[in-house]
Short mmCIF file of C-alpha atoms and ligand atoms in Angstrom, two decimals:
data_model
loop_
_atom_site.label_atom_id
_atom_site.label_comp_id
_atom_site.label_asym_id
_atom_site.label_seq_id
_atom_site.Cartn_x
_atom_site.Cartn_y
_atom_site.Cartn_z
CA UNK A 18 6.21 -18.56 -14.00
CA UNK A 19 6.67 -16.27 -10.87
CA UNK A 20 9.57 -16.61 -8.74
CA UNK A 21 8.87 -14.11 -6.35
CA UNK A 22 5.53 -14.21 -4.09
CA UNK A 23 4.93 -11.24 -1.51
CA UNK A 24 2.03 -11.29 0.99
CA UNK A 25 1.26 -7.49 1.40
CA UNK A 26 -0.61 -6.68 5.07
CA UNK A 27 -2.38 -3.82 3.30
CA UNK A 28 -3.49 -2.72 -0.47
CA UNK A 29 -1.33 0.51 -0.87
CA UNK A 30 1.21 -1.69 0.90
CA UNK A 31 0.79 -4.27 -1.86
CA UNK A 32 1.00 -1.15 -4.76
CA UNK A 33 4.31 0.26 -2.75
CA UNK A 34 5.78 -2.85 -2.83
CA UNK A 35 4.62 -3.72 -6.49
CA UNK A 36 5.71 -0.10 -7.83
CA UNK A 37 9.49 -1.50 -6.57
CA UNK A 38 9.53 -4.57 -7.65
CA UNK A 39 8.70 -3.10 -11.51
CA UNK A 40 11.60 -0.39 -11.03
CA UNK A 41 14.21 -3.46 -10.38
CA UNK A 42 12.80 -5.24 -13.57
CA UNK A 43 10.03 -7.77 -12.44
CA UNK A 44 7.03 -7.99 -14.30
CA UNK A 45 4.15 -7.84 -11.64
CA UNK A 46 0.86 -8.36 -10.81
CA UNK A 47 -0.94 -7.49 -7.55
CA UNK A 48 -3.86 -10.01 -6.54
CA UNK A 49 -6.23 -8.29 -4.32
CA UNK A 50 -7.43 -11.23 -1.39
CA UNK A 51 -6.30 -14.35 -1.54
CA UNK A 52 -6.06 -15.76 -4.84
CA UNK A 53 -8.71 -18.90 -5.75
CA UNK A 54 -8.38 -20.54 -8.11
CA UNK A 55 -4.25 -19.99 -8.32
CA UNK A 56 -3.49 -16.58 -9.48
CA UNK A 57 -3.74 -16.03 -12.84
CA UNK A 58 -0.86 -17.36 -15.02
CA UNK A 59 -2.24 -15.13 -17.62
CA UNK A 60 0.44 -12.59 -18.97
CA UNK A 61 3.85 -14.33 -17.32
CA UNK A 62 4.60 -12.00 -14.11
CA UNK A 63 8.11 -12.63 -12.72
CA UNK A 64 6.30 -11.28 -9.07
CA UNK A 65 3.03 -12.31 -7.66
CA UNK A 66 2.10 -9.51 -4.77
CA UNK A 67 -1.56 -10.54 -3.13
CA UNK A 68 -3.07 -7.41 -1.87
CA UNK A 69 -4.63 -8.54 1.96
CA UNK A 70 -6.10 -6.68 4.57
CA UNK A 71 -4.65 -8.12 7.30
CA UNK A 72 -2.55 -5.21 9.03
CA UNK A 73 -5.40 -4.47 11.94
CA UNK A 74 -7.59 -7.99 11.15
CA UNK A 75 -8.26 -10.21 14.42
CA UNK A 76 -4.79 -12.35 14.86
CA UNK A 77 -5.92 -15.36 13.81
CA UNK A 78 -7.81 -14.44 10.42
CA UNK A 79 -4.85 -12.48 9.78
CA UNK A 80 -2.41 -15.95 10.18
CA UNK A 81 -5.11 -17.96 7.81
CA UNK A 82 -5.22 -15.31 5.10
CA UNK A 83 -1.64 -15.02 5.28
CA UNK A 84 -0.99 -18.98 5.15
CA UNK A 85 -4.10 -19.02 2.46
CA UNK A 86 -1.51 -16.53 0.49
CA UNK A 87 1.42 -18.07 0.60
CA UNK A 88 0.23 -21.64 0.26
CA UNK A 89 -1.40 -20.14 -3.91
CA UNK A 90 1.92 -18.27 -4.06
CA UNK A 91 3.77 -21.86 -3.49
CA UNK A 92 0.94 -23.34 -5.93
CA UNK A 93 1.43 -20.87 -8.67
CA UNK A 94 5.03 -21.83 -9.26
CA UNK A 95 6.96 -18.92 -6.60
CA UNK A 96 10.29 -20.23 -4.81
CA UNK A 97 10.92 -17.23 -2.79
CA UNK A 98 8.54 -14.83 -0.75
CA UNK A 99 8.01 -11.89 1.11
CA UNK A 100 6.39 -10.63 4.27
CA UNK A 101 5.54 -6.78 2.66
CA UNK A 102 4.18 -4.32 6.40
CA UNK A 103 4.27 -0.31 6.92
CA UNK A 104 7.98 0.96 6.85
CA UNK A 105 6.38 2.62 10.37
CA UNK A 106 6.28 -1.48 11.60
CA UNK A 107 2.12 -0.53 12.27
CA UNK A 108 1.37 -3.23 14.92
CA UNK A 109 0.44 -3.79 18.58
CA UNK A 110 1.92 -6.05 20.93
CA UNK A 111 -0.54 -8.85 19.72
CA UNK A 112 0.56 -8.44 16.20
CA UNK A 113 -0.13 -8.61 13.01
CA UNK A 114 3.77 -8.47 12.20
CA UNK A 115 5.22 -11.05 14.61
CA UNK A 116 2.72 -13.72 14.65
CA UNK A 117 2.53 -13.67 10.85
CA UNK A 118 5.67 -14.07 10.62
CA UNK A 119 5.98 -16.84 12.27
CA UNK A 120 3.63 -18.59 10.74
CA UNK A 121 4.76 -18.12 7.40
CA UNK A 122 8.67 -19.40 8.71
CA UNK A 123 6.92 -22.56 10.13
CA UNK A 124 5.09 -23.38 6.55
CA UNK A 125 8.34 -22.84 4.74
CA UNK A 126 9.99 -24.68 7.67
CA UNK A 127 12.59 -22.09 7.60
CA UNK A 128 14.82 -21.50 10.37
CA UNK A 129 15.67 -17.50 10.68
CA UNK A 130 14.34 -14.41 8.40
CA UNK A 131 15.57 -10.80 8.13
CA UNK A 132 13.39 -8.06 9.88
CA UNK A 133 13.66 -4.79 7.41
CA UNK A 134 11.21 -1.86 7.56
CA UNK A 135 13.75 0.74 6.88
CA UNK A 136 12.88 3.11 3.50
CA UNK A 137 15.31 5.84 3.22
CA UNK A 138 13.82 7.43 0.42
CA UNK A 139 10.27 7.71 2.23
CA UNK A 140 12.37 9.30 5.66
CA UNK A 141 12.31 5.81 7.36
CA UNK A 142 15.79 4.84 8.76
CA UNK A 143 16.63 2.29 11.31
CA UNK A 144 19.89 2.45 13.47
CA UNK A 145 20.74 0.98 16.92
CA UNK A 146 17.27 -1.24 16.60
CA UNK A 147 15.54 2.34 16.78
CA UNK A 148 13.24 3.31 13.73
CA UNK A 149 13.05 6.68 12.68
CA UNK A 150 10.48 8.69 10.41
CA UNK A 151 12.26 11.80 8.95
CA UNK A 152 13.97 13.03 11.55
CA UNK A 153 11.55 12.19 14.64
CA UNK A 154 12.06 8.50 16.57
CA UNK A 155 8.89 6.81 15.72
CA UNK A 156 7.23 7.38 19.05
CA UNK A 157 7.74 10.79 18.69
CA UNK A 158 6.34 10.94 15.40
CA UNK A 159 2.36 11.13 14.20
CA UNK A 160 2.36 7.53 14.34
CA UNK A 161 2.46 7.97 18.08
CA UNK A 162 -1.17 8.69 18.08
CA UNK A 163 -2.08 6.57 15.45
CA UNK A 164 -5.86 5.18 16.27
CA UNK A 165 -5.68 1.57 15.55
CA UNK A 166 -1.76 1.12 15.87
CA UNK A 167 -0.27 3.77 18.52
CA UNK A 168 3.57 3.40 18.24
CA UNK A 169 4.96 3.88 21.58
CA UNK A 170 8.06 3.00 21.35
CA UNK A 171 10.82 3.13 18.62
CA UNK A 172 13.07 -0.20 19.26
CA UNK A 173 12.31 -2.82 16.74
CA UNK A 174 13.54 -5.38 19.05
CA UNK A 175 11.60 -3.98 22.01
CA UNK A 176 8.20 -3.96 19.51
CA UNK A 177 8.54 -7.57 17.61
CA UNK A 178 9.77 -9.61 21.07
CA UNK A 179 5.97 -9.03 22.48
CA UNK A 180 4.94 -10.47 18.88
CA UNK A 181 6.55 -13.20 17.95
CA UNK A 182 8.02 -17.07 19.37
CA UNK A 183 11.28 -16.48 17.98
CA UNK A 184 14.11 -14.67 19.63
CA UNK A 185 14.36 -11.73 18.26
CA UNK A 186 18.62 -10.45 17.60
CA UNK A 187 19.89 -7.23 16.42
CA UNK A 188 22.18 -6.41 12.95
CA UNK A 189 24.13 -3.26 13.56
CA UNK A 190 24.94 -0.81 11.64
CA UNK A 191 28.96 -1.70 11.93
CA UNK A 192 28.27 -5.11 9.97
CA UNK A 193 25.73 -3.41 7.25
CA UNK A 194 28.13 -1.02 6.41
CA UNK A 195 30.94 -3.64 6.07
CA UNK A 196 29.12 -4.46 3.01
CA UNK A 197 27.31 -7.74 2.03
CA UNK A 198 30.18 -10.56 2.48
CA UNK A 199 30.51 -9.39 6.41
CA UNK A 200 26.79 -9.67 6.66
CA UNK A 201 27.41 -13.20 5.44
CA UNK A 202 30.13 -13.73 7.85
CA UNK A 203 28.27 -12.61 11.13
CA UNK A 204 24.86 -14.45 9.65
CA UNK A 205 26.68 -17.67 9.55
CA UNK A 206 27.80 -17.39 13.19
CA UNK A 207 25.64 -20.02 15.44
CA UNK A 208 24.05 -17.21 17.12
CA UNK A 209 22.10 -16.05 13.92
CA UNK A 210 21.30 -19.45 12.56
CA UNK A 211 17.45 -19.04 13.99
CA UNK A 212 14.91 -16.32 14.95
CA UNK A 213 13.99 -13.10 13.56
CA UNK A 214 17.13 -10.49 12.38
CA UNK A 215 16.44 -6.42 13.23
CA UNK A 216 18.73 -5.28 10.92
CA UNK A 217 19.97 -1.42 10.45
CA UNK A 218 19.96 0.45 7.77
CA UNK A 219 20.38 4.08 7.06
CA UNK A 220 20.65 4.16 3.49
CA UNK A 221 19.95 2.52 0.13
CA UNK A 222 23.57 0.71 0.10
CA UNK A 223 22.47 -0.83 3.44
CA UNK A 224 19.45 -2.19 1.69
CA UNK A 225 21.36 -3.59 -1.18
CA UNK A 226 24.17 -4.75 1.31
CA UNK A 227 20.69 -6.62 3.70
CA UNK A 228 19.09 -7.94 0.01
CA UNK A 229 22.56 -9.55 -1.28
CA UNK A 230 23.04 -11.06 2.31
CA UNK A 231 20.02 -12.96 2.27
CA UNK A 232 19.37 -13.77 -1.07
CA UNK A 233 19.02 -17.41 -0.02
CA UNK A 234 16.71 -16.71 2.49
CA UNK A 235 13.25 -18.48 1.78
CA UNK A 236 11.38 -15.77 3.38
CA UNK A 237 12.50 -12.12 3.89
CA UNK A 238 10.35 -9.21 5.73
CA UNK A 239 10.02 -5.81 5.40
CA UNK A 240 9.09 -2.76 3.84
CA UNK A 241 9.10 -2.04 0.33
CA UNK A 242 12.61 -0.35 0.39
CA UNK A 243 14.39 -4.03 0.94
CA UNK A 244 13.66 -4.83 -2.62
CA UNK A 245 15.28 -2.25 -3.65
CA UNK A 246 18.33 -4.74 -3.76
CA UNK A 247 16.31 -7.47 -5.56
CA UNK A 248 16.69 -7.71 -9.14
CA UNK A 249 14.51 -9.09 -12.00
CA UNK A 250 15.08 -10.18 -15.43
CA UNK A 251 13.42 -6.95 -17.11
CA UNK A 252 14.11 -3.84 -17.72
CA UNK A 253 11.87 -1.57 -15.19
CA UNK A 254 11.39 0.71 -18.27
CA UNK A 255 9.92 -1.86 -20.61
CA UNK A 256 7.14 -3.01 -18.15
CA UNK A 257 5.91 1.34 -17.32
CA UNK A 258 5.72 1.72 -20.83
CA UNK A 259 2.73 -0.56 -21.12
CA UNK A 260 0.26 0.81 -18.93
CA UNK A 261 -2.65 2.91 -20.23
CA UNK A 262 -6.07 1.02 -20.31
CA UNK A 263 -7.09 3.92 -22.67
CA UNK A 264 -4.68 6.05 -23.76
CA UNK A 265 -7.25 8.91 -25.26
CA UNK A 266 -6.64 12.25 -24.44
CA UNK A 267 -9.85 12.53 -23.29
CA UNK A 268 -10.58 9.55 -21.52
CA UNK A 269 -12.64 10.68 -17.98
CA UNK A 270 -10.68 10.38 -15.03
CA UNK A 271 -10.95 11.20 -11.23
CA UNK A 272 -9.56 11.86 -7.99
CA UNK A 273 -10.97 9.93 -4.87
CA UNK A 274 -9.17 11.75 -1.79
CA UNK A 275 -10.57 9.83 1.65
CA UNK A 276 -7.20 10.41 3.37
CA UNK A 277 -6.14 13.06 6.13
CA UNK A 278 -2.54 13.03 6.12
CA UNK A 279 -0.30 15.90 5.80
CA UNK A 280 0.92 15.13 2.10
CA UNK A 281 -2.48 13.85 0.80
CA UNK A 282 -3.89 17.51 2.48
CA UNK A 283 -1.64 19.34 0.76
CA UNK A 284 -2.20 17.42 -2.39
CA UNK A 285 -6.07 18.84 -1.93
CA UNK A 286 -4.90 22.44 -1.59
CA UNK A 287 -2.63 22.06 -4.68
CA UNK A 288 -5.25 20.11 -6.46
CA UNK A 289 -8.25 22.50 -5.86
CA UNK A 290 -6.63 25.23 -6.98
CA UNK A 291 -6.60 23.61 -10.15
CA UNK A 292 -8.93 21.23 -11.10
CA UNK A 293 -12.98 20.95 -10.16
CA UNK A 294 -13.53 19.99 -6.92
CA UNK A 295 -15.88 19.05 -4.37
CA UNK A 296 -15.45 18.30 -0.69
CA UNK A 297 -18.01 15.46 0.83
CA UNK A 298 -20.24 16.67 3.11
CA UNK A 299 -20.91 14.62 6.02
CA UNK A 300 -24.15 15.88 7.28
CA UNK A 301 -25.84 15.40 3.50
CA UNK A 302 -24.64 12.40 3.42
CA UNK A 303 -25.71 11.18 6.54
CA UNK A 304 -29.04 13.12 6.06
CA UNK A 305 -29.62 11.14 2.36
CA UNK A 306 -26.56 8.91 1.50
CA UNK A 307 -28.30 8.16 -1.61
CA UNK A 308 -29.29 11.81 -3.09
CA UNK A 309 -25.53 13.00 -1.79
CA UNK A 310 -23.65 10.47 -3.62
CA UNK A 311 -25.55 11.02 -6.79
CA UNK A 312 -24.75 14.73 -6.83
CA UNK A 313 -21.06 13.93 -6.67
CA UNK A 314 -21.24 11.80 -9.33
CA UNK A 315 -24.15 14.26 -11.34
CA UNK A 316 -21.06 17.13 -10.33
CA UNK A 317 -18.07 15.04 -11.72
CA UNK A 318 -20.08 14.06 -14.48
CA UNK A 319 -20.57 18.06 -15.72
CA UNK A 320 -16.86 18.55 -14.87
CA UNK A 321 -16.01 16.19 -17.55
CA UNK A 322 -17.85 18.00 -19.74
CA UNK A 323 -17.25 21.46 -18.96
CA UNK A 324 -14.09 21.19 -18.14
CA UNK A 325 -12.21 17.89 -19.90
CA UNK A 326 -8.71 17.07 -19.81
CA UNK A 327 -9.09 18.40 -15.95
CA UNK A 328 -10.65 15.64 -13.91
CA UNK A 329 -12.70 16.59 -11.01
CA UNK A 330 -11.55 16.59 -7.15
CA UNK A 331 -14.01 14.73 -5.07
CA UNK A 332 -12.11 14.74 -1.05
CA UNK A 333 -13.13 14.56 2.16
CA UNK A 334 -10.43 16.51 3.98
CA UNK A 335 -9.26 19.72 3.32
CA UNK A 336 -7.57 21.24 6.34
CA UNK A 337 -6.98 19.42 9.36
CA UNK A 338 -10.35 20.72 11.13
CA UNK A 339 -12.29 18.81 8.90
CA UNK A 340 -11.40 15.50 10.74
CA UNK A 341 -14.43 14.95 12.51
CA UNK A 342 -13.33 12.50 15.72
CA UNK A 343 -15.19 9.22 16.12
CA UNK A 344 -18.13 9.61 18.42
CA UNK A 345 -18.65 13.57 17.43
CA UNK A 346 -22.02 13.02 15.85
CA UNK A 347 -24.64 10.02 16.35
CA UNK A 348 -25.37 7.93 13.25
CA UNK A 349 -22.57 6.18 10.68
CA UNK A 350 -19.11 7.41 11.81
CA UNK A 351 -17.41 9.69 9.87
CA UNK A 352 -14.57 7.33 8.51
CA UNK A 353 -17.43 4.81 7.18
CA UNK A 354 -19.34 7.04 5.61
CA UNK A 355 -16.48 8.45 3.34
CA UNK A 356 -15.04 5.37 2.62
CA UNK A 357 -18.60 3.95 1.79
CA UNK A 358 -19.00 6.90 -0.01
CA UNK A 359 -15.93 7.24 -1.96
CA UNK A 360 -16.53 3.65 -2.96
CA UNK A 361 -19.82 4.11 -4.37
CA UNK A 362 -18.95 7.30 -6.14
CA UNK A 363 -16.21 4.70 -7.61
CA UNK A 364 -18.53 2.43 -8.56
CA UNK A 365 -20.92 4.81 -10.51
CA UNK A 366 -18.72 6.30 -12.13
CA UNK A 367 -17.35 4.00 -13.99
CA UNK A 368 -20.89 2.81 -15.28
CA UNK A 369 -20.55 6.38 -16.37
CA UNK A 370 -17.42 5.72 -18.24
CA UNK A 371 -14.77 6.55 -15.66
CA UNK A 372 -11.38 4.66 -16.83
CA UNK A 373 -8.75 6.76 -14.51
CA UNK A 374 -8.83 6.54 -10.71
CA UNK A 375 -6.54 8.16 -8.58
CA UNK A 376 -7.42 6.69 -4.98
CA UNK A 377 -5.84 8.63 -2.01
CA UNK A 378 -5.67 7.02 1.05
CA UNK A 379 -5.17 2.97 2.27
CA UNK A 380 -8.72 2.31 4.08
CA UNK A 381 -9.86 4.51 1.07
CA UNK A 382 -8.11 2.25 -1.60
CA UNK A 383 -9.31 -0.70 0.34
CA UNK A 384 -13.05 0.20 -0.06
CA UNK A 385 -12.45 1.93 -4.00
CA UNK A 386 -10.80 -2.08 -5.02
CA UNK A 387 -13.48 -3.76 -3.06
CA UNK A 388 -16.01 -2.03 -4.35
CA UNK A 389 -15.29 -2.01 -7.65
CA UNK A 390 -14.73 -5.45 -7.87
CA UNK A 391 -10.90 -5.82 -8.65
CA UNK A 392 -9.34 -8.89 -8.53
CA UNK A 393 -6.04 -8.07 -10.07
CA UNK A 394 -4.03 -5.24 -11.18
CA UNK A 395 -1.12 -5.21 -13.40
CA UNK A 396 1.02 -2.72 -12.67
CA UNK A 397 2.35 0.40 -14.97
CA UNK A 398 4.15 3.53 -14.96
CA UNK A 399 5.52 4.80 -11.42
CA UNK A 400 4.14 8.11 -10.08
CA UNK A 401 7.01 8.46 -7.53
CA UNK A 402 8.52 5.83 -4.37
CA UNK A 403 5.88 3.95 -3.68
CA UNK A 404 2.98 4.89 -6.33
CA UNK A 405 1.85 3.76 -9.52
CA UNK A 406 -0.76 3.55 -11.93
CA UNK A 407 -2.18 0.25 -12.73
CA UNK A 408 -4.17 -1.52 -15.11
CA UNK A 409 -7.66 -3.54 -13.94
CA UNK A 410 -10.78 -5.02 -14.70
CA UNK A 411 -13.69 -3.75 -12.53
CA UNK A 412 -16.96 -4.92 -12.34
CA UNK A 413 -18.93 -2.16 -11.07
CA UNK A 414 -22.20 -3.82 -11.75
CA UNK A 415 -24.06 -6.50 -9.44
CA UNK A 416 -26.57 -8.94 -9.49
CA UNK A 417 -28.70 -6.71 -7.45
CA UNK A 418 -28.45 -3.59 -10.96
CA UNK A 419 -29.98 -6.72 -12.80
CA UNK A 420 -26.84 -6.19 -15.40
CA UNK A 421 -25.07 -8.68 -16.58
CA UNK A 422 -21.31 -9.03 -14.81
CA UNK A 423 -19.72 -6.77 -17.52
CA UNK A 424 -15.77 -5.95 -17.04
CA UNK A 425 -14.17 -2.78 -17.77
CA UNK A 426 -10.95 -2.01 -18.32
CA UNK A 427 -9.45 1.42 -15.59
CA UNK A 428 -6.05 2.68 -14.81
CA UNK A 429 -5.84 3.16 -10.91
CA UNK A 430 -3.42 5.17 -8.90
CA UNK A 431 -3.46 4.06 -5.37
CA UNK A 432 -1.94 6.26 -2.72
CA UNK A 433 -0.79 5.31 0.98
CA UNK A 434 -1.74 9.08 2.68
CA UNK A 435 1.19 10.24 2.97
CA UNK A 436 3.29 9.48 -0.65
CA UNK A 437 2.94 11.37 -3.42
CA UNK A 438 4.60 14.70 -4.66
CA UNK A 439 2.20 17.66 -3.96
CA UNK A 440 1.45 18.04 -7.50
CA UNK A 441 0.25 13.97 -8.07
CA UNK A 442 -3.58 14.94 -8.82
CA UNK A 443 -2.35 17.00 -11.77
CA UNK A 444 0.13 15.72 -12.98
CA UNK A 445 -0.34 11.96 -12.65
CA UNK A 446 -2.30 11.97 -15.59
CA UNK A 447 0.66 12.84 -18.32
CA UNK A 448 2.33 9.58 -16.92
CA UNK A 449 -1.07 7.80 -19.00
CA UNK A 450 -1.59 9.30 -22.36
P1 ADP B 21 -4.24 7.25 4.99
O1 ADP B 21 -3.54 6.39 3.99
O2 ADP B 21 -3.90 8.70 4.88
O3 ADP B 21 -4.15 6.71 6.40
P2 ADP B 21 -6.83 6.09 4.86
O4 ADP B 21 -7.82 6.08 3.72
O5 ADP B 21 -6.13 4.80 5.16
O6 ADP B 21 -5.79 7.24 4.58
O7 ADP B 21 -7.51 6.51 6.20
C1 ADP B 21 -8.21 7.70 6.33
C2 ADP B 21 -9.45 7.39 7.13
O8 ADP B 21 -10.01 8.63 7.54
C3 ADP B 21 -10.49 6.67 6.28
O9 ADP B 21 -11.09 5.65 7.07
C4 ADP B 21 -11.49 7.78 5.99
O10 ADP B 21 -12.79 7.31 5.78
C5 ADP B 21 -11.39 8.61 7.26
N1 ADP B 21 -11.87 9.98 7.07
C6 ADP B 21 -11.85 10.69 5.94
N2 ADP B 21 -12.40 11.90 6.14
C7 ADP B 21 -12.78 11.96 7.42
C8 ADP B 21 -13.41 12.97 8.22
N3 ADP B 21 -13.76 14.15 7.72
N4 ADP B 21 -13.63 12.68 9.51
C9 ADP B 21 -13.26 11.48 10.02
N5 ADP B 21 -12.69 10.49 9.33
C10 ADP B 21 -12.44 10.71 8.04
#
């Protein structure tokens, strides 16, 4: 039976968080929407993480899908839980973070819950409230023009206050530091008995020092680098090793780039260089969505053959140019057409006998899951902080091919933009045979 449930505000989120939770010995499984029936009970997890997309939803369906989640995380046996956002606290003054939050202390009818999006080993470091990405404050990082969730400012207190009922205190750095027992001390003062605790933390022993703290805490919240102080009854090893949904050399596998980040681009350059690529090309596929998406497919298809053991490159962007800004050209926008794109490439390709997916990108991930039909993934081998392959079933046939619902086994790999070494599309695939 699970003991830990996590509510994850995005997929790659949910795969981040997942990818952790196997490294401190947890057996997990990532449901992907809230689960009905329960989640399955199938192959004992020690971690349930359900996979929402809730991080820029309206407010409210964001609250129910939340609730939704943790009341089948409660129902499938979990005593603890966790409120899994960005490590770059993506939000507006509305929410999702705050009100969320909230909602999910009021069903557990818990008093007080710690507030941790620091990830040191990703560049994200919190001290004096303020958040930092690398070495830029947040505002002053990329995320500052961020199109759904511009950060404009970099104090944690400042950002969740707008958000959330609760008052909202500060941990510094001083206590952290002082090591878990003087966290204990300060959080049993009357002045940190309720609300919602920023706390510091410039370092993995900080996130150790914030996990031991609140180990009894019903509900903690965060990024994924808090569980990095959690620890499961596994070995982390024992649960990578079995992985592979088909462990032949020359089983067909491809990469499905819809991201523009900086790491993901880079990714592209290195991956090009090396394996068969193709970039998607908006105006064909805006011109005949159909006839496009077929020759991708048709042109991964031939890579496989000409070229196995070296799975083809299907992206979107290249170099930062290619971005094409909303509104540029009448007809679908350019983010929905890759995504839609990407998916459907997903989708026939694994009628084609695709069983490896690397998916770059969250929106991207979002619409490669969805549209092939995943309801669960069981996570394997680690690719690197915060990526992973995973085993799934997919379904990529509908009632409307006039085929029979007919599972299929796939590893995926699914990649927040901006993780990954610059060498993942090569050489994620030794982590699977
Ligand atoms: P990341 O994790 O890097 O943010 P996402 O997949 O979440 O990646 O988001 C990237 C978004 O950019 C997707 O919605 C994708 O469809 C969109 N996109 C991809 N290529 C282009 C392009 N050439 N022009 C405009 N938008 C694009």
């Amino acid at each position: 039976m699970p003991t830990l449930g996590a509510i994850a505000d995005d997929f790659t989120g949910a795969t981040d968080l997942a990818t952790m939770l196997v490294a401190r010995g947890f057996r997990t499984r990532v449901v992907v929407g809230v689960p009905e029936p329960p989640p399955p009970a199938d192959a004992d997890p020690d971690a349930l993480v359900v996979a929402l997309k809730s991080r820029t939803a309206p407010t409210a369906q964001a609250v129910a899908d939340s609730l939704a989640a943790l009341r089948a995380l409660v129902e499938a046996g979990c005593e603890r839980f966790y409120f899994k956002y960005c490590s770059t606290f993506d939000s507006t003054p509305q929410g999702n973070i705050g009100p969320v939050m909230d909602a999910l202390l009021d069903e557990l009818g818990a008093a007080r819950t710690v507030v941790v999006p620091a990830f040191p080993a990703t560049g994200r470091t919190v001290y004096r409230s303020r958040l930092f990405v690398h070495d830029e404050l947040l505002d002053e990082s990329p995320m500052r023009n961020h199109p759904l969730t511009p950060m404009r400012d970099s104090h944690l207190v400042r950002l969740l206050a707008p958000q959330t009922a609760r008052t909202v205190r500060q941990l510094p750095h001083e206590t952290v530091r002082a090591g878990a027992e003087a966290v204990q001390a300060r959080l049993a003062e009357p002045e940190f008995a309720d609300g919602a605790l920023v706390a510091d933390a410039t370092t993995d022993d900080d996130l150790r020092t914030l996990a031991a703290a609140t180990a009894s805490f019903p509900l903690v919240t965060g990024g994924a680098g808090l569980a990095l102080g959690f620890s499961g009854p596994r070995s982390g090893a024992d649960e990578a090793r079995a992985s592979a949904a088909d462990p032949a050399p020359d089983a067909k596998g491809v990469v499905l780039s819809g991201s523009a980040s900086a790491a993901t681009r880079a990714q592209v350059a290195h991956g090009a260089a090396r394996l068969p690529h193709r970039k998607l090309d908006l105006a064909a596929l805006r011109r005949d969505f159909d006839a496009e998406v077929a020759a991708l497919v048709e042109f991964a298809e031939r890579s496989w053959a000409e070229r196995p053991g070296q799975p083809p490159l299907l992206y979107a962007v290249g170099e930062e140019r290619d971005v094409e800004p909303a509104g540029a050209e009448p007809g679908v926008p350019a983010a929905e057409l890759v995504e839609s794109a990407l998916a459907r490439c997903a989708r026939l390709l694994v009628r084609r006998g695709a069983t490896r997916l690397l998916v770059a990108g969250g929106e991207t991930s979002g619409a490669v899951v969805t549209a092939l039909g995943v309801r669960a993934l069981r996570m394997g081998a680690p690719l690197g902080p915060g990526v992973s392959w995973a085993t799934a079933e997919a379904y990529p046939y509908g009632e409307e091919d006039g085929a029979a619902e007919t599972g299929v086994l796939v590893d995926l790999a699914l990649k927040s933009g901006n993780f990954g070494a610059v060498d993942l599309f090569t050489a994620a695939w030794k982590e699977l045979s």
